[in-house]
């Protein structure tokens, strides 16, 4: 948690100077979607160990990336691709499964990766590599733009990091070679442009050959990131339940959650199996009051609008009928002719 309450007078002074310099040099502006709050600025200061110049350089590079990524900038990209609703989402989740799912006992969003199902050749038959990369970018952006603020509102306190859970059941070297470049690029994006957002990384069901894989991954991770990694075997349930409530942990990982409340909604996207619901539901406080802008969200909005219009027409017809129809319980008065 990054709040000013835990800072020393010297750190508070550095934070104040950092903010002033970012505004004075036109790097940060009110309303910037990177965030202008203390928590955001503190993430960059901590990532560079409170070195003001290094933190300023890191923040400046991040803003340049945000303004230029994919030739349109992250704001435009996010506007074009709803991370919870885009045409290729099911194909991506089938072959590159990673998703947000509830929060842990500290209030941190839970981000689950299941790499046993990883199959990029299959994915790229229905989704271009570039579209897949865009989905990775908006997923990373959604953490700081939507997930962490929603988790903070639910917890009633600042939540600034995520708990990442990587399940390697069924994962092998052939799959690692498929994802090696993407994994490296994803690590780079996370560390350079979304620093200090990973609170902990649990790796479960690590296969016997994982030591070889991890030795390749380690150089891509900052020392601070490496210190947050916990590698578990198949006996992980008790460890996870110390950190995550059973009601928030998917059933297939030893918890109780099946996301049954989303059963009817998910059928619309082709998800019918119980053990798949948690993967596709995006369950968590970020769904509360959220209006999506992807194709499924638009169809639902159109159906709702049509239903409301039909209700309004029916109500108008009923009102009109009530005005013109005689009341059978009241006799119609017939005026008698005037006698001469």
CSV table of C-alpha atoms in Angstrom, one decimal:
chain,number,residue,atom,x,y,z
A,1,UNK,CA,0.0,0.0,0.0
A,2,UNK,CA,1.5,3.3,-1.0
A,3,UNK,CA,0.2,6.2,1.2
A,4,UNK,CA,1.8,9.3,2.5
A,5,UNK,CA,1.2,8.2,6.1
A,6,UNK,CA,4.2,5.9,6.1
A,7,UNK,CA,6.6,8.4,4.6
A,8,UNK,CA,9.5,10.1,6.3
A,9,UNK,CA,9.8,13.9,6.2
A,10,UNK,CA,12.6,13.5,3.6
A,11,UNK,CA,10.4,11.3,1.4
A,12,UNK,CA,7.5,13.7,1.7
A,13,UNK,CA,9.8,16.4,0.5
A,14,UNK,CA,10.9,14.3,-2.5
A,15,UNK,CA,7.3,13.5,-3.4
A,16,UNK,CA,6.5,17.2,-3.4
A,17,UNK,CA,9.5,18.1,-5.5
A,18,UNK,CA,8.7,15.2,-7.9
A,19,UNK,CA,5.1,16.3,-8.4
A,20,UNK,CA,6.2,20.0,-8.9
A,21,UNK,CA,8.8,19.0,-11.5
A,22,UNK,CA,6.4,16.8,-13.5
A,23,UNK,CA,3.9,19.6,-13.7
A,24,UNK,CA,6.4,22.4,-14.3
A,25,UNK,CA,8.1,20.5,-17.2
A,26,UNK,CA,4.7,19.6,-18.8
A,27,UNK,CA,5.1,15.9,-18.2
A,28,UNK,CA,2.0,15.5,-16.0
A,29,UNK,CA,-1.4,17.3,-16.4
A,30,UNK,CA,-4.6,17.2,-14.4
A,31,UNK,CA,-6.8,14.4,-15.8
A,32,UNK,CA,-4.0,12.4,-17.3
A,33,UNK,CA,-5.1,8.7,-17.2
A,34,UNK,CA,-1.7,7.6,-15.9
A,35,UNK,CA,-3.0,9.0,-12.6
A,36,UNK,CA,-2.1,12.2,-10.7
A,37,UNK,CA,-2.6,10.8,-7.2
A,38,UNK,CA,0.2,10.3,-4.6
A,39,UNK,CA,0.0,6.6,-5.0
A,40,UNK,CA,0.9,6.7,-8.7
A,41,UNK,CA,3.8,9.0,-8.1
A,42,UNK,CA,5.1,6.9,-5.2
A,43,UNK,CA,5.2,3.8,-7.4
A,44,UNK,CA,7.7,5.5,-9.7
A,45,UNK,CA,9.7,6.9,-6.8
A,46,UNK,CA,9.9,3.5,-5.1
A,47,UNK,CA,10.8,1.8,-8.4
A,48,UNK,CA,13.9,4.1,-8.7
A,49,UNK,CA,14.7,4.0,-4.9
A,50,UNK,CA,13.7,7.6,-4.4
A,51,UNK,CA,16.2,9.0,-6.9
A,52,UNK,CA,14.4,12.1,-8.1
A,53,UNK,CA,16.2,12.3,-11.5
A,54,UNK,CA,15.8,8.6,-12.2
A,55,UNK,CA,12.1,8.7,-11.2
A,56,UNK,CA,11.5,11.7,-13.4
A,57,UNK,CA,13.2,10.0,-16.4
A,58,UNK,CA,11.1,6.8,-15.8
A,59,UNK,CA,7.8,8.8,-15.6
A,60,UNK,CA,8.7,10.8,-18.7
A,61,UNK,CA,9.4,7.7,-20.7
A,62,UNK,CA,6.2,6.2,-19.5
A,63,UNK,CA,4.2,9.2,-20.7
A,64,UNK,CA,5.9,9.1,-24.1
A,65,UNK,CA,5.0,5.4,-24.4
A,66,UNK,CA,1.4,6.0,-23.3
A,67,UNK,CA,1.0,8.7,-26.0
A,68,UNK,CA,2.6,6.7,-28.8
A,69,UNK,CA,2.0,3.0,-28.2
A,70,UNK,CA,0.7,1.2,-31.3
A,71,UNK,CA,0.8,4.5,-33.1
A,72,UNK,CA,-2.4,5.8,-31.4
A,73,UNK,CA,-1.6,5.9,-27.7
A,74,UNK,CA,-3.0,3.8,-24.8
A,75,UNK,CA,-6.1,6.0,-24.3
A,76,UNK,CA,-7.2,5.5,-27.9
A,77,UNK,CA,-6.3,1.8,-27.8
A,78,UNK,CA,-8.4,1.4,-24.6
A,79,UNK,CA,-11.3,3.2,-26.2
A,80,UNK,CA,-11.1,0.8,-29.2
A,81,UNK,CA,-10.7,-2.4,-27.1
A,82,UNK,CA,-12.7,-3.1,-23.9
A,83,UNK,CA,-10.4,-5.5,-22.0
A,84,UNK,CA,-13.5,-7.3,-20.7
A,85,UNK,CA,-15.3,-7.5,-24.0
A,86,UNK,CA,-13.6,-7.7,-27.4
A,87,UNK,CA,-14.3,-10.0,-30.4
A,88,UNK,CA,-11.3,-12.3,-29.9
A,89,UNK,CA,-11.5,-12.5,-26.1
A,90,UNK,CA,-12.7,-16.1,-25.9
A,91,UNK,CA,-10.1,-17.3,-28.4
A,92,UNK,CA,-7.4,-15.4,-26.4
A,93,UNK,CA,-8.6,-16.8,-23.0
A,94,UNK,CA,-8.8,-20.3,-24.5
A,95,UNK,CA,-5.1,-20.3,-25.6
A,96,UNK,CA,-3.4,-17.5,-23.5
A,97,UNK,CA,-5.5,-17.8,-20.3
A,98,UNK,CA,-5.0,-14.9,-17.8
A,99,UNK,CA,-7.8,-13.1,-16.1
A,100,UNK,CA,-8.8,-11.0,-13.0
A,101,UNK,CA,-10.9,-12.7,-10.5
A,102,UNK,CA,-12.1,-11.2,-7.1
A,103,UNK,CA,-9.6,-9.9,-4.5
A,104,UNK,CA,-7.4,-11.5,-1.8
A,105,UNK,CA,-7.6,-11.0,2.0
A,106,UNK,CA,-5.6,-7.8,1.6
A,107,UNK,CA,-8.0,-6.4,-1.0
A,108,UNK,CA,-5.6,-6.9,-3.9
A,109,UNK,CA,-7.0,-8.0,-7.3
A,110,UNK,CA,-6.3,-11.6,-8.0
A,111,UNK,CA,-4.7,-12.1,-11.5
A,112,UNK,CA,-4.7,-15.8,-12.6
A,113,UNK,CA,-2.6,-17.2,-15.4
A,114,UNK,CA,-3.1,-20.8,-16.5
A,115,UNK,CA,-0.4,-21.7,-18.9
A,116,UNK,CA,-1.1,-25.4,-19.2
A,117,UNK,CA,-3.6,-24.4,-21.9
A,118,UNK,CA,-1.2,-22.1,-23.8
A,119,UNK,CA,-1.3,-22.7,-27.5
A,120,UNK,CA,-0.3,-19.7,-29.7
A,121,UNK,CA,-0.4,-21.5,-33.1
A,122,UNK,CA,-4.0,-22.3,-32.4
A,123,UNK,CA,-4.8,-18.8,-31.2
A,124,UNK,CA,-3.2,-17.2,-34.3
A,125,UNK,CA,-5.6,-19.1,-36.5
A,126,UNK,CA,-8.5,-16.9,-35.2
A,127,UNK,CA,-6.6,-13.9,-33.9
A,128,UNK,CA,-3.7,-12.0,-35.4
A,129,UNK,CA,-0.5,-11.7,-33.3
A,130,UNK,CA,-0.9,-7.9,-33.3
A,131,UNK,CA,-4.5,-8.1,-32.0
A,132,UNK,CA,-3.3,-10.5,-29.3
A,133,UNK,CA,-0.5,-8.0,-28.3
A,134,UNK,CA,-3.1,-5.2,-28.1
A,135,UNK,CA,-5.2,-7.4,-25.7
A,136,UNK,CA,-2.1,-7.8,-23.5
A,137,UNK,CA,-1.6,-4.0,-23.5
A,138,UNK,CA,-5.2,-3.1,-22.5
A,139,UNK,CA,-5.2,-5.9,-19.9
A,140,UNK,CA,-2.1,-4.3,-18.3
A,141,UNK,CA,-3.7,-0.9,-18.5
A,142,UNK,CA,-6.9,-2.1,-17.0
A,143,UNK,CA,-5.1,-2.9,-13.7
A,144,UNK,CA,-4.3,0.7,-12.9
A,145,UNK,CA,-7.2,2.3,-14.7
A,146,UNK,CA,-10.0,0.0,-13.4
A,147,UNK,CA,-9.1,-2.9,-11.2
A,148,UNK,CA,-7.0,-1.1,-8.5
A,149,UNK,CA,-9.4,1.8,-8.1
A,150,UNK,CA,-12.3,-0.6,-7.8
A,151,UNK,CA,-10.5,-2.7,-5.2
A,152,UNK,CA,-9.6,0.5,-3.3
A,153,UNK,CA,-13.3,1.5,-3.2
A,154,UNK,CA,-14.3,-1.9,-1.9
A,155,UNK,CA,-11.5,-2.1,0.7
A,156,UNK,CA,-12.0,1.5,1.8
A,157,UNK,CA,-8.3,2.1,1.6
A,158,UNK,CA,-5.6,2.5,-1.2
A,159,UNK,CA,-4.9,-0.8,-3.0
A,160,UNK,CA,-1.9,-0.4,-5.2
A,161,UNK,CA,-0.8,-3.9,-6.2
A,162,UNK,CA,-2.0,-7.2,-7.5
A,163,UNK,CA,-1.6,-10.8,-6.5
A,164,UNK,CA,-0.5,-12.8,-9.5
A,165,UNK,CA,-1.2,-16.6,-9.4
A,166,UNK,CA,0.5,-18.7,-12.2
A,167,UNK,CA,-0.7,-22.3,-12.6
A,168,UNK,CA,1.8,-24.4,-14.5
A,169,UNK,CA,-0.1,-27.6,-14.5
A,170,UNK,CA,0.4,-29.3,-17.9
A,171,UNK,CA,3.0,-26.6,-18.9
A,172,UNK,CA,6.1,-27.8,-20.7
A,173,UNK,CA,9.2,-26.6,-22.5
A,174,UNK,CA,7.5,-26.6,-25.9
A,175,UNK,CA,4.9,-24.1,-24.6
A,176,UNK,CA,7.7,-22.0,-23.0
A,177,UNK,CA,9.4,-21.6,-26.3
A,178,UNK,CA,6.1,-20.4,-27.8
A,179,UNK,CA,5.7,-17.7,-25.2
A,180,UNK,CA,9.3,-16.7,-24.5
A,181,UNK,CA,9.4,-13.5,-26.5
A,182,UNK,CA,5.9,-12.4,-25.4
A,183,UNK,CA,6.7,-13.2,-21.8
A,184,UNK,CA,9.9,-11.1,-22.0
A,185,UNK,CA,8.1,-8.2,-23.6
A,186,UNK,CA,5.2,-8.4,-21.1
A,187,UNK,CA,7.7,-8.3,-18.2
A,188,UNK,CA,9.3,-5.2,-19.8
A,189,UNK,CA,6.0,-3.4,-20.2
A,190,UNK,CA,5.0,-4.1,-16.6
A,191,UNK,CA,8.3,-3.0,-15.0
A,192,UNK,CA,8.8,0.1,-17.2
A,193,UNK,CA,5.3,1.5,-17.5
A,194,UNK,CA,3.4,-0.1,-14.6
A,195,UNK,CA,6.0,-0.2,-11.9
A,196,UNK,CA,5.5,-1.6,-8.4
A,197,UNK,CA,2.1,-3.0,-9.1
A,198,UNK,CA,2.9,-6.7,-8.4
A,199,UNK,CA,2.5,-7.4,-4.7
A,200,UNK,CA,3.3,-11.1,-4.9
A,201,UNK,CA,3.7,-13.8,-7.5
A,202,UNK,CA,2.7,-17.4,-6.6
A,203,UNK,CA,3.7,-20.1,-9.1
A,204,UNK,CA,1.9,-23.4,-8.4
A,205,UNK,CA,2.2,-26.8,-9.9
A,206,UNK,CA,5.7,-26.0,-11.0
A,207,UNK,CA,7.0,-29.0,-13.1
A,208,UNK,CA,10.3,-30.7,-12.5
A,209,UNK,CA,12.0,-28.8,-15.3
A,210,UNK,CA,10.9,-25.4,-14.1
A,211,UNK,CA,14.3,-24.5,-12.6
A,212,UNK,CA,15.7,-24.3,-16.1
A,213,UNK,CA,12.8,-22.1,-17.3
A,214,UNK,CA,13.1,-19.8,-14.2
A,215,UNK,CA,16.8,-19.3,-14.8
A,216,UNK,CA,15.9,-17.9,-18.2
A,217,UNK,CA,13.2,-15.7,-16.7
A,218,UNK,CA,15.1,-14.2,-13.8
A,219,UNK,CA,17.3,-11.8,-15.8
A,220,UNK,CA,14.1,-10.2,-17.2
A,221,UNK,CA,12.9,-9.4,-13.7
A,222,UNK,CA,14.1,-6.6,-11.4
A,223,UNK,CA,15.6,-7.8,-8.1
A,224,UNK,CA,12.6,-6.4,-6.3
A,225,UNK,CA,10.3,-8.4,-8.5
A,226,UNK,CA,12.3,-11.6,-7.9
A,227,UNK,CA,11.9,-11.1,-4.1
A,228,UNK,CA,8.1,-11.3,-4.5
A,229,UNK,CA,8.1,-14.7,-6.3
A,230,UNK,CA,7.0,-17.8,-4.4
A,231,UNK,CA,7.4,-21.1,-6.2
A,232,UNK,CA,5.1,-23.9,-4.9
A,233,UNK,CA,4.6,-27.5,-6.1
A,234,UNK,CA,1.3,-29.3,-6.1
A,235,UNK,CA,0.7,-29.0,-2.4
A,236,UNK,CA,-0.3,-25.3,-2.5
A,237,UNK,CA,-3.9,-25.2,-1.3
A,238,UNK,CA,-3.2,-24.3,2.4
A,239,UNK,CA,-0.7,-21.6,1.3
A,240,UNK,CA,-3.2,-20.0,-1.1
A,241,UNK,CA,-6.0,-20.1,1.5
A,242,UNK,CA,-3.8,-18.2,3.9
A,243,UNK,CA,-3.9,-15.3,1.4
A,244,UNK,CA,-7.1,-15.8,-0.5
A,245,UNK,CA,-10.6,-16.5,0.9
A,246,UNK,CA,-12.1,-19.8,-0.3
A,247,UNK,CA,-15.1,-17.9,-1.7
A,248,UNK,CA,-12.8,-15.9,-4.0
A,249,UNK,CA,-10.6,-18.8,-5.1
A,250,UNK,CA,-11.8,-20.9,-8.1
A,251,UNK,CA,-12.9,-24.3,-7.1
A,252,UNK,CA,-10.4,-26.1,-9.4
A,253,UNK,CA,-7.6,-24.3,-7.4
A,254,UNK,CA,-8.9,-25.6,-4.1
A,255,UNK,CA,-11.4,-22.8,-3.4
A,256,UNK,CA,-15.2,-22.6,-3.5
A,257,UNK,CA,-15.9,-20.2,-6.3
A,258,UNK,CA,-17.7,-21.4,-9.5
A,259,UNK,CA,-19.1,-17.9,-10.5
A,260,UNK,CA,-22.5,-19.5,-10.7
A,261,UNK,CA,-24.2,-16.1,-10.6
A,262,UNK,CA,-22.8,-15.5,-14.1
A,263,UNK,CA,-24.0,-18.7,-15.6
A,264,UNK,CA,-26.8,-17.3,-17.8
A,265,UNK,CA,-24.7,-14.3,-18.9
A,266,UNK,CA,-21.8,-16.4,-19.9
A,267,UNK,CA,-23.9,-18.7,-22.1
A,268,UNK,CA,-24.2,-15.8,-24.4
A,269,UNK,CA,-20.5,-16.0,-25.1
A,270,UNK,CA,-20.4,-19.7,-25.5
A,271,UNK,CA,-19.2,-20.6,-22.0
A,272,UNK,CA,-21.3,-23.4,-20.6
A,273,UNK,CA,-19.0,-25.5,-18.4
A,274,UNK,CA,-18.8,-24.8,-14.7
A,275,UNK,CA,-15.0,-25.0,-14.6
A,276,UNK,CA,-14.7,-22.3,-17.2
A,277,UNK,CA,-17.0,-19.7,-15.6
A,278,UNK,CA,-14.3,-18.2,-13.3
A,279,UNK,CA,-12.0,-17.7,-16.3
A,280,UNK,CA,-14.4,-15.7,-18.4
A,281,UNK,CA,-16.6,-13.9,-15.8
A,282,UNK,CA,-14.2,-11.1,-14.8
A,283,UNK,CA,-15.8,-11.3,-11.3
A,284,UNK,CA,-14.8,-8.6,-8.9
A,285,UNK,CA,-15.6,-5.1,-7.6
A,286,UNK,CA,-14.6,-3.6,-11.0
A,287,UNK,CA,-17.8,-5.0,-12.5
A,288,UNK,CA,-20.0,-3.0,-10.1
A,289,UNK,CA,-21.7,-0.2,-12.1
A,290,UNK,CA,-19.4,-0.7,-15.1
A,291,UNK,CA,-20.7,0.0,-18.6
A,292,UNK,CA,-18.8,-1.9,-21.2
A,293,UNK,CA,-18.2,-0.7,-24.7
A,294,UNK,CA,-17.4,-3.9,-26.5
A,295,UNK,CA,-19.7,-5.8,-29.0
A,296,UNK,CA,-21.5,-7.9,-26.4
A,297,UNK,CA,-22.1,-4.9,-24.1
A,298,UNK,CA,-23.5,-3.0,-27.0
A,299,UNK,CA,-25.9,-5.8,-27.9
A,300,UNK,CA,-27.1,-6.0,-24.3
A,301,UNK,CA,-27.6,-2.2,-24.3
A,302,UNK,CA,-29.6,-2.4,-27.5
A,303,UNK,CA,-31.8,-5.1,-26.1
A,304,UNK,CA,-32.3,-3.2,-22.9
A,305,UNK,CA,-33.2,0.0,-24.9
A,306,UNK,CA,-35.6,-2.0,-27.1
A,307,UNK,CA,-37.2,-3.5,-24.0
A,308,UNK,CA,-37.6,-0.1,-22.3
A,309,UNK,CA,-39.1,1.4,-25.5
A,310,UNK,CA,-41.6,-1.5,-25.8
A,311,UNK,CA,-42.5,-1.0,-22.1
A,312,UNK,CA,-43.0,2.7,-22.8
A,313,UNK,CA,-45.2,2.1,-25.9
A,314,UNK,CA,-47.3,-0.5,-23.9
A,315,UNK,CA,-47.7,2.0,-21.1
A,316,UNK,CA,-48.8,4.8,-23.5
A,317,UNK,CA,-51.3,2.4,-25.2
A,318,UNK,CA,-52.7,1.4,-21.8
A,319,UNK,CA,-53.1,5.1,-20.8
A,320,UNK,CA,-54.8,5.9,-24.1
A,321,UNK,CA,-57.2,3.0,-23.7
A,322,UNK,CA,-58.0,4.1,-20.2
A,323,UNK,CA,-58.9,7.6,-21.4
A,324,UNK,CA,-61.1,6.6,-24.3
A,325,UNK,CA,-62.8,3.4,-22.9
A,326,UNK,CA,-66.1,3.9,-21.0
A,327,UNK,CA,-66.1,2.6,-17.5
A,328,UNK,CA,-68.6,-0.2,-17.5
A,329,UNK,CA,-69.4,0.4,-13.8
A,330,UNK,CA,-70.8,3.9,-14.5
A,331,UNK,CA,-74.1,4.4,-16.4
A,332,UNK,CA,-73.8,6.7,-19.3
A,333,UNK,CA,-76.2,9.6,-18.7
A,334,UNK,CA,-78.7,10.2,-21.5
A,335,UNK,CA,-80.1,13.7,-21.6
A,336,UNK,CA,-83.9,13.9,-22.0
A,337,UNK,CA,-85.4,16.2,-24.7
A,338,UNK,CA,-86.6,19.5,-23.4
A,339,UNK,CA,-90.4,19.7,-23.3
A,340,UNK,CA,-92.2,22.6,-25.0
